[in-house]
Coordinates of C-alpha atoms in Angstrom, one line a residue:
W136 CA -0.2 -0.1 0.1
L137 CA 1.2 3.6 -0.5
V138 CA -0.7 6.7 0.8
V139 CA 0.5 10.0 -0.3
W140 CA -0.5 12.8 2.1
R141 CA 0.2 16.4 0.8
K142 CA 1.0 18.9 4.0
R143 CA -0.7 22.0 4.0
S144 CA -3.5 23.1 6.4
L145 CA -3.2 20.3 8.7
L146 CA 0.2 20.6 9.2
K147 CA 0.1 23.9 10.2
A148 CA -2.9 22.6 12.5
H149 CA -0.4 20.1 14.4
T150 CA 2.2 22.5 14.5
R151 CA 0.1 25.5 16.2
Q152 CA -1.2 22.7 18.3
Q153 CA 1.8 21.1 19.4
G154 CA 3.6 24.5 20.0
F155 CA 6.4 24.6 17.1
A156 CA 7.3 26.9 14.6
E157 CA 4.7 27.4 12.5
S158 CA 5.7 26.1 8.3
T159 CA 5.1 27.6 5.0
G160 CA 3.2 24.3 4.1
E161 CA 5.9 24.9 1.0
G162 CA 8.7 23.1 2.4
K163 CA 12.4 23.1 1.3
L164 CA 13.1 22.8 -2.3
S165 CA 15.6 21.2 -4.5
T166 CA 18.1 23.3 -7.2
D167 CA 15.5 22.1 -9.8
G168 CA 12.0 23.4 -7.6
D169 CA 11.2 19.8 -6.5
P170 CA 9.5 19.9 -3.5
M171 CA 10.8 17.8 0.0
V172 CA 9.5 14.6 0.6
T173 CA 9.5 12.5 3.5
V174 CA 8.9 8.5 2.8
V175 CA 7.8 6.8 6.4
M176 CA 7.7 3.6 6.3
P177 CA 6.4 1.6 9.5
V178 CA 8.5 -1.6 9.8
K179 CA 7.5 -5.1 12.1
G180 CA 10.2 -7.3 11.5
V181 CA 12.2 -8.9 8.7
K182 CA 11.1 -10.7 5.9
E183 CA 12.9 -12.1 2.7
H184 CA 13.4 -9.1 0.7
S185 CA 12.9 -6.8 2.9
E186 CA 16.6 -5.6 3.0
G187 CA 15.7 -5.2 -0.7
N188 CA 13.2 -3.2 -1.4
W189 CA 14.6 -0.9 1.8
H190 CA 17.9 -0.7 -0.6
T191 CA 15.8 0.6 -3.6
Q192 CA 13.7 3.0 -1.9
L193 CA 16.7 4.4 -0.3
A194 CA 18.4 4.4 -4.4
T195 CA 15.3 6.9 -5.8
S196 CA 16.6 8.7 -8.3
Y197 CA 14.1 11.9 -7.3
K198 CA 16.6 15.3 -7.1
G199 CA 14.4 16.7 -4.3
P200 CA 15.3 16.7 -0.7
V201 CA 13.9 13.1 0.6
E202 CA 13.5 11.7 3.8
F203 CA 13.3 8.6 4.9
V204 CA 11.7 7.2 8.0
F205 CA 11.9 3.7 9.4
V206 CA 9.4 3.4 12.3
V207 CA 9.7 0.0 14.8
E208 CA 8.0 -0.4 17.8
S209 CA 10.8 -1.4 19.6
R210 CA 15.1 -1.8 20.0
Q211 CA 13.7 -5.8 20.3
D212 CA 12.4 -5.9 17.1
P213 CA 14.3 -7.9 14.4
A214 CA 13.7 -5.1 12.0
Y215 CA 15.7 -2.5 14.1
R216 CA 19.3 -4.9 13.8
V217 CA 19.2 -4.3 10.2
L218 CA 18.2 -0.8 10.0
V219 CA 20.8 0.0 12.1
Q220 CA 23.2 -2.0 9.9
L221 CA 21.7 -0.3 7.0
I222 CA 22.2 3.3 8.5
E223 CA 25.9 2.4 9.4
Y224 CA 26.5 1.1 5.5
Y225 CA 24.8 4.5 4.4
Q226 CA 27.6 6.7 7.0
S227 CA 30.1 4.5 5.8
C228 CA 28.8 5.7 2.0
A229 CA 28.8 9.1 2.8
G230 CA 32.6 8.9 4.8
A231 CA 31.7 10.5 7.9
L232 CA 29.5 9.5 10.9
R233 CA 26.4 12.1 11.0
S234 CA 24.5 10.0 12.7
R235 CA 23.1 11.0 16.6
H236 CA 20.5 9.8 18.8
S237 CA 17.9 12.5 19.2
S238 CA 17.8 14.3 23.0
E239 CA 14.6 15.5 22.6
K240 CA 12.3 14.9 25.2
K241 CA 10.0 11.7 24.3
P242 CA 7.6 9.1 25.7
A243 CA 9.5 6.0 27.3
G244 CA 10.7 3.4 25.0
T245 CA 11.0 5.9 21.9
S246 CA 14.1 6.7 20.4
Q247 CA 15.9 7.7 17.0
L248 CA 19.2 7.5 15.0
R249 CA 19.5 9.6 12.3
C250 CA 22.0 9.7 9.6
Q251 CA 22.5 12.7 7.0
V252 CA 23.5 10.3 3.2
S253 CA 23.7 13.4 1.3
D254 CA 23.0 17.0 0.2
T255 CA 19.4 15.8 -0.2
K256 CA 19.2 12.6 1.8
T257 CA 18.3 11.7 5.1
L258 CA 17.5 8.5 6.6
T259 CA 15.5 8.4 10.1
L260 CA 14.9 5.2 12.5
S261 CA 12.8 5.8 15.4
V262 CA 11.4 3.4 17.8
A263 CA 7.6 4.2 18.7
G264 CA 7.5 2.1 21.6
A265 CA 4.1 0.1 22.2
A266 CA 0.1 1.4 21.0
N267 CA -2.1 1.9 23.4
T268 CA -4.8 3.2 21.6
C269 CA -4.7 2.3 18.3
S270 CA -3.1 -0.3 16.0
Q271 CA 0.8 -0.8 16.5
K272 CA 1.1 0.1 12.5
L273 CA -1.0 3.2 12.9
H274 CA 1.1 4.4 16.1
N275 CA 4.8 3.3 14.0
M276 CA 2.7 5.6 11.0
L277 CA 2.4 8.4 13.4
Q278 CA 5.7 8.7 15.0
G279 CA 6.6 8.2 11.5
I280 CA 4.9 12.3 11.3
S281 CA 5.9 13.2 14.2
V282 CA 10.1 13.0 13.5
A283 CA 9.3 14.3 10.0
N284 CA 10.8 17.1 8.7
L285 CA 8.5 19.7 9.3
E286 CA 10.0 21.8 5.8
S287 CA 8.2 18.5 4.0
A288 CA 5.7 19.0 1.4
Y289 CA 4.6 15.7 1.0
T290 CA 4.8 12.6 3.1
L291 CA 4.4 9.1 1.5
F292 CA 3.4 5.9 4.0
L293 CA 5.0 3.3 2.1
A294 CA 4.5 -0.7 3.4
D295 CA 7.8 -1.9 4.1
D296 CA 7.8 -4.8 1.9
V297 CA 7.0 -2.6 -1.3
T298 CA 9.8 -2.7 -4.3
M299 CA 9.4 0.9 -5.7
H300 CA 10.5 2.2 -8.8
H301 CA 13.5 4.4 -8.5
K302 CA 11.1 7.0 -10.4
M303 CA 8.1 6.6 -8.0
N304 CA 9.0 9.9 -6.0
K305 CA 9.3 12.2 -9.4
H306 CA 6.0 10.8 -10.4
L307 CA 3.9 11.1 -7.4
V308 CA 5.1 14.7 -7.1
R309 CA 4.4 15.5 -10.4
S310 CA 1.1 14.1 -10.4

């Protein structure tokens, strides 16, 4: 499944409600004028093709700024270890260790690891903690939104077992 969410008035209302600085909703643009896109992937476990799918998604040819947010329930999820290895791989490819554990106050059991892969690509692994009031997948999606960059003009929700064509982001944003 794939859901595309255009953030404008809903994002503005959320940022005002949460006390954050208000975003213009226009988002960051690349030098080519492509808006920033956030891809949120709620993940549970590692399936046969998971790692290959994740590499394919990260190899997008989209020219604008793109942020990939992988969200797991806990550090005990087998996907957590594989995603940490994925971040370490991209850190070594980027030539510098630029990841950090966020020090912001978050609910118990949550954390995040972020890696700036290139000037236009960011990779984030977030631990959402256990869901209390909704399904775990929905809880992970909401966690992905909460850690996403406010400058992002679009948020795509993507199942972690989907293989995306490298031009998918470009076609979705331009349609």
